């Protein structure tokens, strides 16, 4: 499903396709949110065509053929993807540095909620980049715990949150 704004600067949210892989990889690696001590987590990171084909990856773009402004991926837990208590996980969510402050992140979360609802999920787990916790809380996610560091790629504990889908 496409979600559109009307008027100048319309933002389209669409399903990602394999040819988006390089653009999404560049967006992740270029993110200023992962500079300094956070850099090792995205160094060499790759969003591959196989990942896009396997998971529910959605792109926010500036118009039908415009630049990618952000994206998210919803990963369904195969053992718990339908019925009471069904959950998924927000695996990736990035907004291009130049697009920050334009409501793209909120737009992607709104789309995520719709997509999760269509998938029959009750909740979406979010393991957040520590500086992003405030954003997720501002869109209704509740802190549920802490995901421990997993060296050598993630050297810090991360907030774990739940976004209820109702």
mmCIF file of C-alpha atoms in Angstrom:
data_model
loop_
_atom_site.group_PDB
_atom_site.id
_atom_site.type_symbol
_atom_site.label_atom_id
_atom_site.label_comp_id
_atom_site.label_asym_id
_atom_site.label_seq_id
_atom_site.Cartn_x
_atom_site.Cartn_y
_atom_site.Cartn_z
ATOM 1 C CA UNK A 1 0.000 0.000 0.000
ATOM 2 C CA UNK A 2 1.265 3.467 -0.867
ATOM 3 C CA UNK A 3 0.726 6.252 1.617
ATOM 4 C CA UNK A 4 0.781 9.687 -0.002
ATOM 5 C CA UNK A 5 0.776 13.297 1.046
ATOM 6 C CA UNK A 6 -0.745 15.788 -1.328
ATOM 7 C CA UNK A 7 0.775 18.993 -2.607
ATOM 8 C CA UNK A 8 4.370 20.057 -3.138
ATOM 9 C CA UNK A 9 6.989 17.818 -1.594
ATOM 10 C CA UNK A 10 4.636 14.839 -1.470
ATOM 11 C CA UNK A 11 6.104 11.874 0.383
ATOM 12 C CA UNK A 12 5.363 8.386 -0.877
ATOM 13 C CA UNK A 13 5.782 5.336 1.359
ATOM 14 C CA UNK A 14 6.198 2.234 -0.763
ATOM 15 C CA UNK A 15 7.478 -1.297 -0.498
ATOM 16 C CA UNK A 16 11.230 -1.433 -1.097
ATOM 17 C CA UNK A 17 12.494 -3.431 -4.057
ATOM 18 C CA UNK A 18 15.842 -5.127 -4.614
ATOM 19 C CA UNK A 19 17.189 -2.200 -6.632
ATOM 20 C CA UNK A 20 16.800 0.024 -3.518
ATOM 21 C CA UNK A 21 19.472 -1.980 -1.663
ATOM 22 C CA UNK A 22 22.444 0.247 -2.500
ATOM 23 C CA UNK A 23 20.539 3.438 -1.643
ATOM 24 C CA UNK A 24 19.425 2.018 1.709
ATOM 25 C CA UNK A 25 22.956 0.850 2.478
ATOM 26 C CA UNK A 26 24.319 4.345 1.727
ATOM 27 C CA UNK A 27 21.651 5.908 3.964
ATOM 28 C CA UNK A 28 22.641 3.637 6.880
ATOM 29 C CA UNK A 29 26.388 4.156 6.478
ATOM 30 C CA UNK A 30 26.091 7.946 6.055
ATOM 31 C CA UNK A 31 23.879 8.492 9.103
ATOM 32 C CA UNK A 32 25.319 11.120 11.447
ATOM 33 C CA UNK A 33 23.535 9.298 14.285
ATOM 34 C CA UNK A 34 26.250 6.656 13.977
ATOM 35 C CA UNK A 35 29.329 8.848 14.111
ATOM 36 C CA UNK A 36 32.012 8.638 16.771
ATOM 37 C CA UNK A 37 31.596 5.792 19.258
ATOM 38 C CA UNK A 38 28.572 4.469 17.380
ATOM 39 C CA UNK A 39 30.408 4.077 14.040
ATOM 40 C CA UNK A 40 31.438 0.404 14.436
ATOM 41 C CA UNK A 41 27.817 -0.692 14.327
ATOM 42 C CA UNK A 42 27.254 0.491 10.741
ATOM 43 C CA UNK A 43 30.786 0.177 9.427
ATOM 44 C CA UNK A 44 30.555 -2.255 6.547
ATOM 45 C CA UNK A 45 26.796 -2.689 7.100
ATOM 46 C CA UNK A 46 24.875 -3.761 4.022
ATOM 47 C CA UNK A 47 21.162 -3.876 3.235
ATOM 48 C CA UNK A 48 21.094 -6.531 0.547
ATOM 49 C CA UNK A 49 18.459 -7.386 -2.045
ATOM 50 C CA UNK A 50 17.905 -10.696 -0.227
ATOM 51 C CA UNK A 51 17.081 -8.826 3.003
ATOM 52 C CA UNK A 52 14.582 -6.634 1.150
ATOM 53 C CA UNK A 53 12.937 -9.655 -0.423
ATOM 54 C CA UNK A 54 12.761 -11.583 2.871
ATOM 55 C CA UNK A 55 11.396 -8.841 5.153
ATOM 56 C CA UNK A 56 8.794 -6.096 5.015
ATOM 57 C CA UNK A 57 10.987 -3.155 4.060
ATOM 58 C CA UNK A 58 9.328 0.172 3.232
ATOM 59 C CA UNK A 59 10.849 3.338 1.820
ATOM 60 C CA UNK A 60 9.737 6.954 2.219
ATOM 61 C CA UNK A 61 10.586 8.775 -1.002
ATOM 62 C CA UNK A 62 10.212 12.326 -2.197
ATOM 63 C CA UNK A 63 7.554 11.631 -4.832
ATOM 64 C CA UNK A 64 7.270 8.568 -7.041
ATOM 65 C CA UNK A 65 10.831 8.678 -8.401
ATOM 66 C CA UNK A 66 12.487 11.011 -5.933
ATOM 67 C CA UNK A 67 15.279 10.444 -3.468
ATOM 68 C CA UNK A 68 14.919 8.077 -0.528
ATOM 69 C CA UNK A 69 14.177 10.059 2.635
ATOM 70 C CA UNK A 70 14.071 7.112 5.026
ATOM 71 C CA UNK A 71 13.085 3.487 5.471
ATOM 72 C CA UNK A 72 12.128 0.846 7.989
ATOM 73 C CA UNK A 73 11.974 -2.931 8.095
ATOM 74 C CA UNK A 74 9.470 -5.000 9.988
ATOM 75 C CA UNK A 75 10.626 -8.518 10.763
ATOM 76 C CA UNK A 76 7.944 -11.027 11.652
ATOM 77 C CA UNK A 77 8.732 -13.701 14.221
ATOM 78 C CA UNK A 78 7.912 -16.896 12.308
ATOM 79 C CA UNK A 79 7.060 -18.710 15.539
ATOM 80 C CA UNK A 80 4.725 -15.972 16.753
ATOM 81 C CA UNK A 81 3.489 -14.070 13.693
ATOM 82 C CA UNK A 82 -0.258 -14.519 14.064
ATOM 83 C CA UNK A 83 -2.924 -14.987 16.697
ATOM 84 C CA UNK A 84 -3.091 -13.607 20.241
ATOM 85 C CA UNK A 85 0.151 -12.051 21.375
ATOM 86 C CA UNK A 86 1.637 -11.932 17.854
ATOM 87 C CA UNK A 87 4.729 -9.742 17.685
ATOM 88 C CA UNK A 88 7.256 -8.481 15.199
ATOM 89 C CA UNK A 89 10.409 -6.411 15.436
ATOM 90 C CA UNK A 90 11.419 -3.093 13.974
ATOM 91 C CA UNK A 91 14.811 -4.223 12.717
ATOM 92 C CA UNK A 92 15.966 -1.062 10.961
ATOM 93 C CA UNK A 93 14.698 2.504 10.788
ATOM 94 C CA UNK A 94 16.686 5.354 9.317
ATOM 95 C CA UNK A 95 15.817 8.850 8.140
ATOM 96 C CA UNK A 96 18.287 10.657 5.889
ATOM 97 C CA UNK A 97 20.115 13.411 7.738
ATOM 98 C CA UNK A 98 18.852 16.045 5.262
ATOM 99 C CA UNK A 99 15.240 14.905 5.797
ATOM 100 C CA UNK A 100 15.286 15.024 9.610
ATOM 101 C CA UNK A 101 12.735 17.347 11.189
ATOM 102 C CA UNK A 102 10.253 16.935 8.319
ATOM 103 C CA UNK A 103 8.061 14.325 10.014
ATOM 104 C CA UNK A 104 9.453 11.423 7.961
ATOM 105 C CA UNK A 105 10.149 9.292 11.048
ATOM 106 C CA UNK A 106 6.610 9.797 12.361
ATOM 107 C CA UNK A 107 5.268 9.028 8.900
ATOM 108 C CA UNK A 108 7.227 5.779 8.810
ATOM 109 C CA UNK A 109 6.007 4.801 12.298
ATOM 110 C CA UNK A 110 2.395 5.458 11.242
ATOM 111 C CA UNK A 111 2.938 3.225 8.225
ATOM 112 C CA UNK A 112 4.630 0.590 10.416
ATOM 113 C CA UNK A 113 1.567 0.529 12.662
ATOM 114 C CA UNK A 114 -0.711 0.009 9.643
ATOM 115 C CA UNK A 115 1.519 -2.729 8.255
ATOM 116 C CA UNK A 116 1.803 -4.466 11.645
ATOM 117 C CA UNK A 117 -1.983 -4.330 12.034
ATOM 118 C CA UNK A 118 -2.464 -5.895 8.585
ATOM 119 C CA UNK A 119 -0.022 -8.639 9.608
ATOM 120 C CA UNK A 120 -2.129 -9.355 12.707
ATOM 121 C CA UNK A 121 0.495 -8.173 15.190
ATOM 122 C CA UNK A 122 -0.368 -6.968 18.676
ATOM 123 C CA UNK A 123 3.005 -5.327 19.287
ATOM 124 C CA UNK A 124 6.321 -4.483 17.674
ATOM 125 C CA UNK A 125 9.585 -4.811 19.588
ATOM 126 C CA UNK A 126 12.106 -2.003 19.139
ATOM 127 C CA UNK A 127 15.728 -2.341 20.206
ATOM 128 C CA UNK A 128 16.775 1.266 19.877
ATOM 129 C CA UNK A 129 19.980 3.083 19.140
ATOM 130 C CA UNK A 130 20.390 4.793 22.544
ATOM 131 C CA UNK A 131 20.094 8.386 21.211
ATOM 132 C CA UNK A 132 16.844 7.434 19.415
ATOM 133 C CA UNK A 133 14.960 6.235 22.493
ATOM 134 C CA UNK A 134 13.289 9.621 22.971
ATOM 135 C CA UNK A 135 11.877 9.525 19.445
ATOM 136 C CA UNK A 136 10.360 6.081 19.934
ATOM 137 C CA UNK A 137 8.871 7.089 23.266
ATOM 138 C CA UNK A 138 7.394 10.206 21.626
ATOM 139 C CA UNK A 139 5.479 8.003 19.160
ATOM 140 C CA UNK A 140 4.050 5.809 21.910
ATOM 141 C CA UNK A 141 6.619 3.082 22.494
ATOM 142 C CA UNK A 142 7.113 2.048 26.112
ATOM 143 C CA UNK A 143 10.447 1.045 27.606
ATOM 144 C CA UNK A 144 10.356 -2.626 28.572
ATOM 145 C CA UNK A 145 13.984 -3.393 29.306
ATOM 146 C CA UNK A 146 17.545 -3.277 28.116
ATOM 147 C CA UNK A 147 19.165 -5.350 25.380
ATOM 148 C CA UNK A 148 22.726 -6.138 26.435
ATOM 149 C CA UNK A 149 25.751 -5.319 24.298
ATOM 150 C CA UNK A 150 26.745 -7.938 21.719
ATOM 151 C CA UNK A 151 30.445 -7.344 21.009
ATOM 152 C CA UNK A 152 32.230 -6.895 18.712
ATOM 153 C CA UNK A 153 29.551 -5.061 16.688
ATOM 154 C CA UNK A 154 27.430 -3.505 19.413
ATOM 155 C CA UNK A 155 29.540 -2.409 22.341
ATOM 156 C CA UNK A 156 26.774 -0.764 24.378
ATOM 157 C CA UNK A 157 23.506 -1.745 25.998
ATOM 158 C CA UNK A 158 20.414 -0.587 24.105
ATOM 159 C CA UNK A 159 16.938 0.418 25.235
ATOM 160 C CA UNK A 160 14.289 -2.189 24.472
ATOM 161 C CA UNK A 161 10.813 -0.831 23.846
ATOM 162 C CA UNK A 162 7.396 -2.116 22.789
ATOM 163 C CA UNK A 163 5.147 -0.314 20.347
ATOM 164 C CA UNK A 164 1.588 -1.529 20.925
ATOM 165 C CA UNK A 165 -0.533 -2.022 17.818
ATOM 166 C CA UNK A 166 -4.224 -1.420 18.497
#
